[in-house]
JSON list of C-alpha atoms in Angstrom, two decimals:
[
{"chain": "A", "resi": 1, "resn": "MET", "atom": "CA", "xyz": [57.99, -223.86, 116.70]},
{"chain": "A", "resi": 2, "resn": "ASP", "atom": "CA", "xyz": [54.63, -222.73, 115.38]},
{"chain": "A", "resi": 3, "resn": "ALA", "atom": "CA", "xyz": [52.51, -224.25, 112.62]},
{"chain": "A", "resi": 4, "resn": "ASN", "atom": "CA", "xyz": [53.80, -221.80, 110.00]},
{"chain": "A", "resi": 5, "resn": "ALA", "atom": "CA", "xyz": [57.42, -222.78, 110.67]},
{"chain": "A", "resi": 6, "resn": "ILE", "atom": "CA", "xyz": [56.55, -226.49, 110.56]},
{"chain": "A", "resi": 7, "resn": "GLY", "atom": "CA", "xyz": [54.71, -225.87, 107.29]},
{"chain": "A", "resi": 8, "resn": "LYS", "atom": "CA", "xyz": [57.74, -224.20, 105.70]},
{"chain": "A", "resi": 9, "resn": "SER", "atom": "CA", "xyz": [59.93, -227.16, 106.64]},
{"chain": "A", "resi": 10, "resn": "LEU", "atom": "CA", "xyz": [57.43, -229.70, 105.33]},
{"chain": "A", "resi": 11, "resn": "ALA", "atom": "CA", "xyz": [56.95, -227.75, 102.08]},
{"chain": "A", "resi": 12, "resn": "ARG", "atom": "CA", "xyz": [60.67, -228.05, 101.34]},
{"chain": "A", "resi": 13, "resn": "LEU", "atom": "CA", "xyz": [60.51, -231.83, 101.60]},
{"chain": "A", "resi": 14, "resn": "PRO", "atom": "CA", "xyz": [60.27, -233.60, 98.19]},
{"chain": "A", "resi": 15, "resn": "HIS", "atom": "CA", "xyz": [57.31, -235.60, 99.56]},
{"chain": "A", "resi": 16, "resn": "PHE", "atom": "CA", "xyz": [55.17, -232.47, 99.74]},
{"chain": "A", "resi": 17, "resn": "GLN", "atom": "CA", "xyz": [56.55, -230.11, 97.09]},
{"chain": "A", "resi": 18, "resn": "GLY", "atom": "CA", "xyz": [53.75, -228.90, 94.86]},
{"chain": "A", "resi": 19, "resn": "LEU", "atom": "CA", "xyz": [50.95, -229.40, 97.38]},
{"chain": "A", "resi": 20, "resn": "ASP", "atom": "CA", "xyz": [48.49, -226.54, 97.77]},
{"chain": "A", "resi": 21, "resn": "ALA", "atom": "CA", "xyz": [48.11, -224.70, 101.07]},
{"chain": "A", "resi": 22, "resn": "GLU", "atom": "CA", "xyz": [44.96, -226.57, 102.09]},
{"chain": "A", "resi": 23, "resn": "ARG", "atom": "CA", "xyz": [46.53, -230.01, 101.70]},
{"chain": "A", "resi": 24, "resn": "LEU", "atom": "CA", "xyz": [49.71, -228.90, 103.44]},
{"chain": "A", "resi": 25, "resn": "ALA", "atom": "CA", "xyz": [47.64, -227.56, 106.35]},
{"chain": "A", "resi": 26, "resn": "ARG", "atom": "CA", "xyz": [46.13, -231.00, 106.84]},
{"chain": "A", "resi": 27, "resn": "ILE", "atom": "CA", "xyz": [49.59, -232.51, 107.12]},
{"chain": "A", "resi": 28, "resn": "ILE", "atom": "CA", "xyz": [50.72, -229.78, 109.51]},
{"chain": "A", "resi": 29, "resn": "ALA", "atom": "CA", "xyz": [47.76, -230.69, 111.73]},
{"chain": "A", "resi": 30, "resn": "CYS", "atom": "CA", "xyz": [49.23, -234.21, 112.00]},
{"chain": "A", "resi": 31, "resn": "SER", "atom": "CA", "xyz": [52.66, -232.92, 113.01]},
{"chain": "A", "resi": 32, "resn": "ARG", "atom": "CA", "xyz": [54.53, -231.77, 116.09]},
{"chain": "A", "resi": 33, "resn": "LEU", "atom": "CA", "xyz": [58.12, -230.78, 116.93]},
{"chain": "A", "resi": 34, "resn": "LYS", "atom": "CA", "xyz": [60.14, -232.71, 119.50]},
{"chain": "A", "resi": 35, "resn": "THR", "atom": "CA", "xyz": [63.69, -232.06, 120.72]},
{"chain": "A", "resi": 36, "resn": "TYR", "atom": "CA", "xyz": [66.23, -234.81, 121.50]},
{"chain": "A", "resi": 37, "resn": "SER", "atom": "CA", "xyz": [69.65, -234.71, 123.13]},
{"chain": "A", "resi": 38, "resn": "SER", "atom": "CA", "xyz": [72.71, -236.37, 121.63]},
{"chain": "A", "resi": 39, "resn": "GLY", "atom": "CA", "xyz": [72.56, -240.14, 122.05]},
{"chain": "A", "resi": 40, "resn": "GLU", "atom": "CA", "xyz": [68.88, -240.12, 123.00]},
{"chain": "A", "resi": 41, "resn": "SER", "atom": "CA", "xyz": [66.78, -242.86, 121.43]},
{"chain": "A", "resi": 42, "resn": "VAL", "atom": "CA", "xyz": [64.12, -241.77, 118.95]},
{"chain": "A", "resi": 43, "resn": "PHE", "atom": "CA", "xyz": [62.82, -245.33, 118.51]},
{"chain": "A", "resi": 44, "resn": "ILE", "atom": "CA", "xyz": [64.07, -248.91, 118.77]},
{"chain": "A", "resi": 45, "resn": "GLN", "atom": "CA", "xyz": [63.95, -251.77, 116.31]},
{"chain": "A", "resi": 46, "resn": "GLY", "atom": "CA", "xyz": [60.65, -253.66, 116.54]},
{"chain": "A", "resi": 47, "resn": "GLU", "atom": "CA", "xyz": [58.76, -250.76, 118.12]},
{"chain": "A", "resi": 48, "resn": "THR", "atom": "CA", "xyz": [55.33, -249.99, 116.64]},
{"chain": "A", "resi": 49, "resn": "CYS", "atom": "CA", "xyz": [55.61, -247.18, 114.09]},
{"chain": "A", "resi": 50, "resn": "ARG", "atom": "CA", "xyz": [53.95, -244.09, 115.59]},
{"chain": "A", "resi": 51, "resn": "ALA", "atom": "CA", "xyz": [55.28, -241.49, 113.12]},
{"chain": "A", "resi": 52, "resn": "PHE", "atom": "CA", "xyz": [57.67, -240.68, 110.34]},
{"chain": "A", "resi": 53, "resn": "PHE", "atom": "CA", "xyz": [60.15, -237.88, 110.87]},
{"chain": "A", "resi": 54, "resn": "VAL", "atom": "CA", "xyz": [61.65, -234.79, 109.26]},
{"chain": "A", "resi": 55, "resn": "ILE", "atom": "CA", "xyz": [64.93, -233.49, 110.69]},
{"chain": "A", "resi": 56, "resn": "GLU", "atom": "CA", "xyz": [64.57, -229.78, 111.44]},
{"chain": "A", "resi": 57, "resn": "SER", "atom": "CA", "xyz": [68.04, -229.47, 113.00]},
{"chain": "A", "resi": 58, "resn": "GLY", "atom": "CA", "xyz": [70.78, -231.78, 114.23]},
{"chain": "A", "resi": 59, "resn": "GLY", "atom": "CA", "xyz": [71.07, -235.34, 112.99]},
{"chain": "A", "resi": 60, "resn": "VAL", "atom": "CA", "xyz": [70.18, -238.99, 113.60]},
{"chain": "A", "resi": 61, "resn": "ARG", "atom": "CA", "xyz": [71.75, -242.40, 113.07]},
{"chain": "A", "resi": 62, "resn": "LEU", "atom": "CA", "xyz": [69.76, -245.41, 111.86]},
{"chain": "A", "resi": 63, "resn": "TYR", "atom": "CA", "xyz": [71.39, -248.70, 112.79]},
{"chain": "A", "resi": 64, "resn": "ARG", "atom": "CA", "xyz": [70.98, -252.34, 113.70]},
{"chain": "A", "resi": 65, "resn": "LEU", "atom": "CA", "xyz": [72.72, -254.27, 116.44]},
{"chain": "A", "resi": 66, "resn": "THR", "atom": "CA", "xyz": [74.77, -257.35, 115.60]},
{"chain": "A", "resi": 67, "resn": "ALA", "atom": "CA", "xyz": [74.65, -260.50, 117.72]},
{"chain": "A", "resi": 68, "resn": "ASP", "atom": "CA", "xyz": [77.65, -259.25, 119.72]},
{"chain": "A", "resi": 69, "resn": "GLY", "atom": "CA", "xyz": [76.05, -255.85, 120.34]},
{"chain": "A", "resi": 70, "resn": "LYS", "atom": "CA", "xyz": [77.96, -253.78, 117.78]},
{"chain": "A", "resi": 71, "resn": "GLN", "atom": "CA", "xyz": [76.25, -251.09, 115.74]},
{"chain": "A", "resi": 72, "resn": "GLN", "atom": "CA", "xyz": [75.76, -251.81, 112.04]},
{"chain": "A", "resi": 73, "resn": "VAL", "atom": "CA", "xyz": [75.11, -248.36, 110.56]},
{"chain": "A", "resi": 74, "resn": "VAL", "atom": "CA", "xyz": [72.32, -248.11, 108.01]},
{"chain": "A", "resi": 75, "resn": "HIS", "atom": "CA", "xyz": [72.30, -244.34, 107.56]},
{"chain": "A", "resi": 76, "resn": "ASP", "atom": "CA", "xyz": [73.45, -241.07, 109.12]},
{"chain": "A", "resi": 77, "resn": "LEU", "atom": "CA", "xyz": [70.96, -238.32, 108.33]},
{"chain": "A", "resi": 78, "resn": "GLN", "atom": "CA", "xyz": [71.06, -234.54, 108.68]},
{"chain": "A", "resi": 79, "resn": "ALA", "atom": "CA", "xyz": [68.72, -231.54, 108.69]},
{"chain": "A", "resi": 80, "resn": "GLY", "atom": "CA", "xyz": [66.26, -231.46, 105.79]},
{"chain": "A", "resi": 81, "resn": "GLN", "atom": "CA", "xyz": [66.04, -235.24, 105.43]},
{"chain": "A", "resi": 82, "resn": "SER", "atom": "CA", "xyz": [63.16, -237.53, 106.41]},
{"chain": "A", "resi": 83, "resn": "PHE", "atom": "CA", "xyz": [63.00, -241.14, 107.54]},
{"chain": "A", "resi": 84, "resn": "ALA", "atom": "CA", "xyz": [60.77, -244.02, 108.71]},
{"chain": "A", "resi": 85, "resn": "GLU", "atom": "CA", "xyz": [58.21, -243.67, 105.90]},
{"chain": "A", "resi": 86, "resn": "ALA", "atom": "CA", "xyz": [58.63, -247.33, 104.90]},
{"chain": "A", "resi": 87, "resn": "ALA", "atom": "CA", "xyz": [57.85, -248.47, 108.43]},
{"chain": "A", "resi": 88, "resn": "MET", "atom": "CA", "xyz": [54.62, -246.51, 108.30]},
{"chain": "A", "resi": 89, "resn": "PHE", "atom": "CA", "xyz": [53.51, -247.81, 104.91]},
{"chain": "A", "resi": 90, "resn": "GLN", "atom": "CA", "xyz": [54.54, -251.45, 104.99]},
{"chain": "A", "resi": 91, "resn": "PHE", "atom": "CA", "xyz": [56.01, -252.87, 108.13]},
{"chain": "A", "resi": 92, "resn": "GLY", "atom": "CA", "xyz": [54.05, -251.27, 110.95]},
{"chain": "A", "resi": 93, "resn": "LEU", "atom": "CA", "xyz": [57.22, -251.71, 113.01]},
{"chain": "A", "resi": 94, "resn": "TYR", "atom": "CA", "xyz": [60.48, -249.78, 112.92]},
{"chain": "A", "resi": 95, "resn": "PRO", "atom": "CA", "xyz": [63.05, -252.08, 111.22]},
{"chain": "A", "resi": 96, "resn": "VAL", "atom": "CA", "xyz": [66.06, -250.33, 112.79]},
{"chain": "A", "resi": 97, "resn": "HIS", "atom": "CA", "xyz": [67.13, -248.38, 115.87]},
{"chain": "A", "resi": 98, "resn": "CYS", "atom": "CA", "xyz": [67.35, -244.58, 115.70]},
{"chain": "A", "resi": 99, "resn": "ASP", "atom": "CA", "xyz": [69.37, -242.27, 117.98]},
{"chain": "A", "resi": 100, "resn": "ALA", "atom": "CA", "xyz": [69.97, -238.53, 117.84]},
{"chain": "A", "resi": 101, "resn": "THR", "atom": "CA", "xyz": [73.61, -237.74, 117.05]},
{"chain": "A", "resi": 102, "resn": "GLU", "atom": "CA", "xyz": [73.72, -234.04, 117.91]},
{"chain": "A", "resi": 103, "resn": "ALA", "atom": "CA", "xyz": [72.45, -231.80, 120.70]},
{"chain": "A", "resi": 104, "resn": "PRO", "atom": "CA", "xyz": [69.91, -230.50, 120.23]},
{"chain": "A", "resi": 105, "resn": "THR", "atom": "CA", "xyz": [68.25, -232.50, 117.47]},
{"chain": "A", "resi": 106, "resn": "GLU", "atom": "CA", "xyz": [64.80, -231.23, 116.50]},
{"chain": "A", "resi": 107, "resn": "LEU", "atom": "CA", "xyz": [62.47, -233.62, 114.70]},
{"chain": "A", "resi": 108, "resn": "ILE", "atom": "CA", "xyz": [59.11, -232.92, 113.14]},
{"chain": "A", "resi": 109, "resn": "GLU", "atom": "CA", "xyz": [57.05, -236.02, 113.90]},
{"chain": "A", "resi": 110, "resn": "VAL", "atom": "CA", "xyz": [54.18, -236.71, 111.48]},
{"chain": "A", "resi": 111, "resn": "ASP", "atom": "CA", "xyz": [51.62, -238.98, 113.14]},
{"chain": "A", "resi": 112, "resn": "ALA", "atom": "CA", "xyz": [51.46, -242.24, 111.17]},
{"chain": "A", "resi": 113, "resn": "ASP", "atom": "CA", "xyz": [47.78, -243.11, 111.64]},
{"chain": "A", "resi": 114, "resn": "ARG", "atom": "CA", "xyz": [46.52, -239.62, 110.83]},
{"chain": "A", "resi": 115, "resn": "PHE", "atom": "CA", "xyz": [48.78, -239.23, 107.81]},
{"chain": "A", "resi": 116, "resn": "LEU", "atom": "CA", "xyz": [47.79, -242.62, 106.41]},
{"chain": "A", "resi": 117, "resn": "ARG", "atom": "CA", "xyz": [44.15, -241.53, 106.48]},
{"chain": "A", "resi": 118, "resn": "LEU", "atom": "CA", "xyz": [45.06, -238.45, 104.44]},
{"chain": "A", "resi": 119, "resn": "PHE", "atom": "CA", "xyz": [47.13, -240.57, 102.06]},
{"chain": "A", "resi": 120, "resn": "ARG", "atom": "CA", "xyz": [44.20, -242.93, 101.39]},
{"chain": "A", "resi": 121, "resn": "GLU", "atom": "CA", "xyz": [41.67, -240.13, 101.03]},
{"chain": "A", "resi": 122, "resn": "ASP", "atom": "CA", "xyz": [43.64, -237.75, 98.78]},
{"chain": "A", "resi": 123, "resn": "SER", "atom": "CA", "xyz": [45.15, -239.03, 95.53]},
{"chain": "A", "resi": 124, "resn": "ARG", "atom": "CA", "xyz": [47.26, -235.89, 95.04]},
{"chain": "A", "resi": 125, "resn": "ILE", "atom": "CA", "xyz": [49.06, -236.37, 98.36]},
{"chain": "A", "resi": 126, "resn": "ALA", "atom": "CA", "xyz": [49.55, -240.05, 97.49]},
{"chain": "A", "resi": 127, "resn": "GLU", "atom": "CA", "xyz": [50.88, -239.28, 93.99]},
{"chain": "A", "resi": 128, "resn": "ILE", "atom": "CA", "xyz": [53.56, -236.85, 95.15]},
{"chain": "A", "resi": 129, "resn": "MET", "atom": "CA", "xyz": [54.60, -239.00, 98.12]},
{"chain": "A", "resi": 130, "resn": "VAL", "atom": "CA", "xyz": [54.96, -242.18, 96.06]},
{"chain": "A", "resi": 131, "resn": "GLY", "atom": "CA", "xyz": [56.98, -240.37, 93.38]},
{"chain": "A", "resi": 132, "resn": "SER", "atom": "CA", "xyz": [59.36, -238.99, 95.99]},
{"chain": "A", "resi": 133, "resn": "LEU", "atom": "CA", "xyz": [59.83, -242.38, 97.65]},
{"chain": "A", "resi": 134, "resn": "CYS", "atom": "CA", "xyz": [60.55, -244.02, 94.27]},
{"chain": "A", "resi": 135, "resn": "GLN", "atom": "CA", "xyz": [63.34, -241.52, 93.66]},
{"chain": "A", "resi": 136, "resn": "ARG", "atom": "CA", "xyz": [64.77, -242.32, 97.08]},
{"chain": "A", "resi": 137, "resn": "LEU", "atom": "CA", "xyz": [64.65, -246.04, 96.28]},
{"chain": "A", "resi": 138, "resn": "PHE", "atom": "CA", "xyz": [66.74, -245.49, 93.16]},
{"chain": "A", "resi": 139, "resn": "ARG", "atom": "CA", "xyz": [69.33, -243.60, 95.23]},
{"chain": "A", "resi": 140, "resn": "LEU", "atom": "CA", "xyz": [69.43, -246.40, 97.82]},
{"chain": "A", "resi": 141, "resn": "VAL", "atom": "CA", "xyz": [70.02, -249.02, 95.12]},
{"chain": "A", "resi": 142, "resn": "SER", "atom": "CA", "xyz": [72.97, -246.96, 93.88]},
{"chain": "A", "resi": 143, "resn": "ARG", "atom": "CA", "xyz": [74.32, -246.69, 97.42]},
{"chain": "A", "resi": 144, "resn": "ILE", "atom": "CA", "xyz": [74.07, -250.46, 97.97]},
{"chain": "A", "resi": 145, "resn": "GLU", "atom": "CA", "xyz": [75.99, -251.02, 94.74]},
{"chain": "A", "resi": 146, "resn": "GLU", "atom": "CA", "xyz": [78.61, -248.52, 95.86]},
{"chain": "A", "resi": 147, "resn": "LEU", "atom": "CA", "xyz": [79.07, -250.13, 99.28]},
{"chain": "A", "resi": 148, "resn": "THR", "atom": "CA", "xyz": [79.44, -253.64, 97.83]},
{"chain": "A", "resi": 149, "resn": "VAL", "atom": "CA", "xyz": [81.59, -252.89, 94.77]},
{"chain": "A", "resi": 150, "resn": "VAL", "atom": "CA", "xyz": [83.53, -249.67, 95.33]},
{"chain": "A", "resi": 151, "resn": "SER", "atom": "CA", "xyz": [86.72, -249.57, 97.44]},
{"chain": "A", "resi": 152, "resn": "ALA", "atom": "CA", "xyz": [86.95, -247.66, 100.72]},
{"chain": "A", "resi": 153, "resn": "SER", "atom": "CA", "xyz": [89.26, -245.02, 99.20]},
{"chain": "A", "resi": 154, "resn": "ALA", "atom": "CA", "xyz": [86.92, -244.47, 96.24]},
{"chain": "A", "resi": 155, "resn": "ARG", "atom": "CA", "xyz": [83.88, -244.18, 98.56]},
{"chain": "A", "resi": 156, "resn": "LEU", "atom": "CA", "xyz": [85.65, -241.56, 100.66]},
{"chain": "A", "resi": 157, "resn": "ALA", "atom": "CA", "xyz": [86.82, -239.62, 97.59]},
{"chain": "A", "resi": 158, "resn": "ARG", "atom": "CA", "xyz": [83.31, -239.62, 96.10]},
{"chain": "A", "resi": 159, "resn": "TYR", "atom": "CA", "xyz": [81.82, -238.47, 99.39]},
{"chain": "A", "resi": 160, "resn": "VAL", "atom": "CA", "xyz": [84.27, -235.56, 99.73]},
{"chain": "A", "resi": 161, "resn": "LEU", "atom": "CA", "xyz": [83.77, -234.48, 96.11]},
{"chain": "A", "resi": 162, "resn": "ASN", "atom": "CA", "xyz": [79.98, -234.46, 96.54]},
{"chain": "A", "resi": 163, "resn": "LEU", "atom": "CA", "xyz": [80.06, -232.13, 99.56]},
{"chain": "A", "resi": 164, "resn": "PRO", "atom": "CA", "xyz": [79.17, -228.45, 99.05]},
{"chain": "A", "resi": 165, "resn": "SER", "atom": "CA", "xyz": [82.47, -226.63, 98.54]},
{"chain": "A", "resi": 166, "resn": "SER", "atom": "CA", "xyz": [84.10, -223.25, 98.19]},
{"chain": "A", "resi": 167, "resn": "GLY", "atom": "CA", "xyz": [86.41, -222.91, 95.27]},
{"chain": "A", "resi": 168, "resn": "PRO", "atom": "CA", "xyz": [87.55, -223.08, 92.65]},
{"chain": "A", "resi": 169, "resn": "HIS", "atom": "CA", "xyz": [91.03, -224.06, 93.91]},
{"chain": "A", "resi": 170, "resn": "PRO", "atom": "CA", "xyz": [91.82, -225.30, 96.44]},
{"chain": "A", "resi": 171, "resn": "ILE", "atom": "CA", "xyz": [88.34, -226.34, 97.43]},
{"chain": "A", "resi": 172, "resn": "GLU", "atom": "CA", "xyz": [87.25, -226.37, 101.06]},
{"chain": "A", "resi": 173, "resn": "VAL", "atom": "CA", "xyz": [84.54, -228.68, 102.38]},
{"chain": "A", "resi": 174, "resn": "GLU", "atom": "CA", "xyz": [82.99, -229.14, 105.80]},
{"chain": "A", "resi": 175, "resn": "LEU", "atom": "CA", "xyz": [82.13, -232.64, 107.03]},
{"chain": "A", "resi": 176, "resn": "PRO", "atom": "CA", "xyz": [78.52, -232.58, 108.31]},
{"chain": "A", "resi": 177, "resn": "PHE", "atom": "CA", "xyz": [79.33, -234.92, 111.18]},
{"chain": "A", "resi": 178, "resn": "SER", "atom": "CA", "xyz": [82.27, -236.38, 113.10]},
{"chain": "A", "resi": 179, "resn": "LYS", "atom": "CA", "xyz": [84.86, -238.60, 111.44]},
{"chain": "A", "resi": 180, "resn": "LYS", "atom": "CA", "xyz": [83.61, -241.51, 113.54]},
{"chain": "A", "resi": 181, "resn": "HIS", "atom": "CA", "xyz": [80.12, -241.05, 112.12]},
{"chain": "A", "resi": 182, "resn": "LEU", "atom": "CA", "xyz": [81.55, -240.55, 108.63]},
{"chain": "A", "resi": 183, "resn": "ALA", "atom": "CA", "xyz": [83.32, -243.91, 108.88]},
{"chain": "A", "resi": 184, "resn": "GLY", "atom": "CA", "xyz": [80.03, -245.56, 109.79]},
{"chain": "A", "resi": 185, "resn": "HIS", "atom": "CA", "xyz": [78.26, -243.81, 106.92]},
{"chain": "A", "resi": 186, "resn": "LEU", "atom": "CA", "xyz": [80.86, -245.14, 104.47]},
{"chain": "A", "resi": 187, "resn": "SER", "atom": "CA", "xyz": [80.82, -248.62, 106.06]},
{"chain": "A", "resi": 188, "resn": "ILE", "atom": "CA", "xyz": [84.53, -248.51, 106.90]},
{"chain": "A", "resi": 189, "resn": "THR", "atom": "CA", "xyz": [86.30, -248.60, 110.25]},
{"chain": "A", "resi": 190, "resn": "PRO", "atom": "CA", "xyz": [87.44, -245.35, 111.90]},
{"chain": "A", "resi": 191, "resn": "GLU", "atom": "CA", "xyz": [91.00, -246.70, 111.64]},
{"chain": "A", "resi": 192, "resn": "THR", "atom": "CA", "xyz": [90.69, -247.13, 107.87]},
{"chain": "A", "resi": 193, "resn": "LEU", "atom": "CA", "xyz": [89.31, -243.62, 107.51]},
{"chain": "A", "resi": 194, "resn": "SER", "atom": "CA", "xyz": [92.16, -242.21, 109.58]},
{"chain": "A", "resi": 195, "resn": "ARG", "atom": "CA", "xyz": [94.76, -244.09, 107.51]},
{"chain": "A", "resi": 196, "resn": "LEU", "atom": "CA", "xyz": [93.30, -242.82, 104.24]},
{"chain": "A", "resi": 197, "resn": "LEU", "atom": "CA", "xyz": [93.19, -239.20, 105.38]},
{"chain": "A", "resi": 198, "resn": "THR", "atom": "CA", "xyz": [96.74, -239.44, 106.76]},
{"chain": "A", "resi": 199, "resn": "LYS", "atom": "CA", "xyz": [97.98, -240.99, 103.51]},
{"chain": "A", "resi": 200, "resn": "TRP", "atom": "CA", "xyz": [96.34, -238.29, 101.39]},
{"chain": "A", "resi": 201, "resn": "ARG", "atom": "CA", "xyz": [97.62, -235.56, 103.68]},
{"chain": "A", "resi": 202, "resn": "LYS", "atom": "CA", "xyz": [101.22, -236.84, 103.48]},
{"chain": "A", "resi": 203, "resn": "ARG", "atom": "CA", "xyz": [100.98, -236.93, 99.69]},
{"chain": "A", "resi": 204, "resn": "GLY", "atom": "CA", "xyz": [99.72, -233.38, 99.61]},
{"chain": "A", "resi": 205, "resn": "PHE", "atom": "CA", "xyz": [96.28, -234.17, 98.20]},
{"chain": "A", "resi": 206, "resn": "LEU", "atom": "CA", "xyz": [94.47, -232.42, 101.04]},
{"chain": "A", "resi": 207, "resn": "GLU", "atom": "CA", "xyz": [94.68, -230.91, 104.50]},
{"chain": "A", "resi": 208, "resn": "SER", "atom": "CA", "xyz": [92.49, -231.96, 107.41]},
{"chain": "A", "resi": 209, "resn": "GLN", "atom": "CA", "xyz": [91.56, -229.45, 110.12]},
{"chain": "A", "resi": 210, "resn": "GLY", "atom": "CA", "xyz": [88.91, -230.99, 112.34]},
{"chain": "A", "resi": 211, "resn": "ARG", "atom": "CA", "xyz": [85.78, -231.31, 110.20]},
{"chain": "A", "resi": 212, "resn": "ARG", "atom": "CA", "xyz": [87.21, -228.99, 107.53]},
{"chain": "A", "resi": 213, "resn": "LEU", "atom": "CA", "xyz": [89.04, -230.48, 104.55]},
{"chain": "A", "resi": 214, "resn": "ILE", "atom": "CA", "xyz": [91.08, -228.45, 102.06]},
{"chain": "A", "resi": 215, "resn": "VAL", "atom": "CA", "xyz": [91.51, -230.33, 98.77]},
{"chain": "A", "resi": 216, "resn": "HIS", "atom": "CA", "xyz": [94.58, -229.22, 96.81]},
{"chain": "A", "resi": 217, "resn": "HIS", "atom": "CA", "xyz": [94.40, -231.76, 93.99]},
{"chain": "A", "resi": 218, "resn": "VAL", "atom": "CA", "xyz": [90.80, -232.25, 92.91]},
{"chain": "A", "resi": 219, "resn": "ASP", "atom": "CA", "xyz": [91.88, -234.15, 89.79]},
{"chain": "A", "resi": 220, "resn": "THR", "atom": "CA", "xyz": [93.71, -236.70, 91.92]},
{"chain": "A", "resi": 221, "resn": "LEU", "atom": "CA", "xyz": [90.69, -237.17, 94.16]},
{"chain": "A", "resi": 222, "resn": "GLU", "atom": "CA", "xyz": [88.51, -237.59, 91.07]},
{"chain": "A", "resi": 223, "resn": "ALA", "atom": "CA", "xyz": [90.85, -240.31, 89.80]},
{"chain": "A", "resi": 224, "resn": "ILE", "atom": "CA", "xyz": [90.63, -242.12, 93.16]},
{"chain": "A", "resi": 225, "resn": "ALA", "atom": "CA", "xyz": [86.84, -241.81, 93.04]},
{"chain": "A", "resi": 226, "resn": "ASP", "atom": "CA", "xyz": [86.91, -243.50, 89.62]},
{"chain": "A", "resi": 227, "resn": "GLY", "atom": "CA", "xyz": [88.91, -246.42, 91.00]},
{"chain": "A", "resi": 228, "resn": "ALA", "atom": "CA", "xyz": [92.53, -245.38, 90.53]},
{"chain": "A", "resi": 229, "resn": "LYS", "atom": "CA", "xyz": [94.89, -246.81, 93.15]},
{"chain": "A", "resi": 230, "resn": "LEU", "atom": "CA", "xyz": [97.31, -244.11, 94.24]}
]
């Protein structure tokens, strides 16, 4: 992947939208592309932060390990998303583990030390980056509220309704990752996810064909998303 291709990917990121070509070129000079296989570690919790990352293709899982060695999923991320900025700015250490979840997964790695120098020297880069991270923080606060207050069925319904769909009726959506990873993303067990999908399928709300879901009753799913118990 050449510098022009990396530049196009970085320019689409909210962190860098609106930057002129000269500033973007400086960030490109701090960046490189690296390919990972499925299950390969990108970094481990407590490791010194060497870079933040933009997903060019594939996906990653951010997680912590419990005392008994089980994964506690923090986030499943897909192409077009970035991660590990907070580690670069504040902690100096990665606060979670990160593994690639697809093969291949291509990550643009932006060198932390070199980018921080640009950030401190150029107020325009800093302004856009901080604004983008503030918007992400607001979204994370909403997600925390959802995970602690909203039921498993409502979380699943909201997730399905927010996926890009064909329509208008019935709508078809494609899950961006496996049902096991989806369960982790929603902070529910795979068994709970399977029970919900089976229940909805038996009631005729939707069909499930691998990662493809066909929703026949959008209004019913919207009611579940709003907290209705059906």
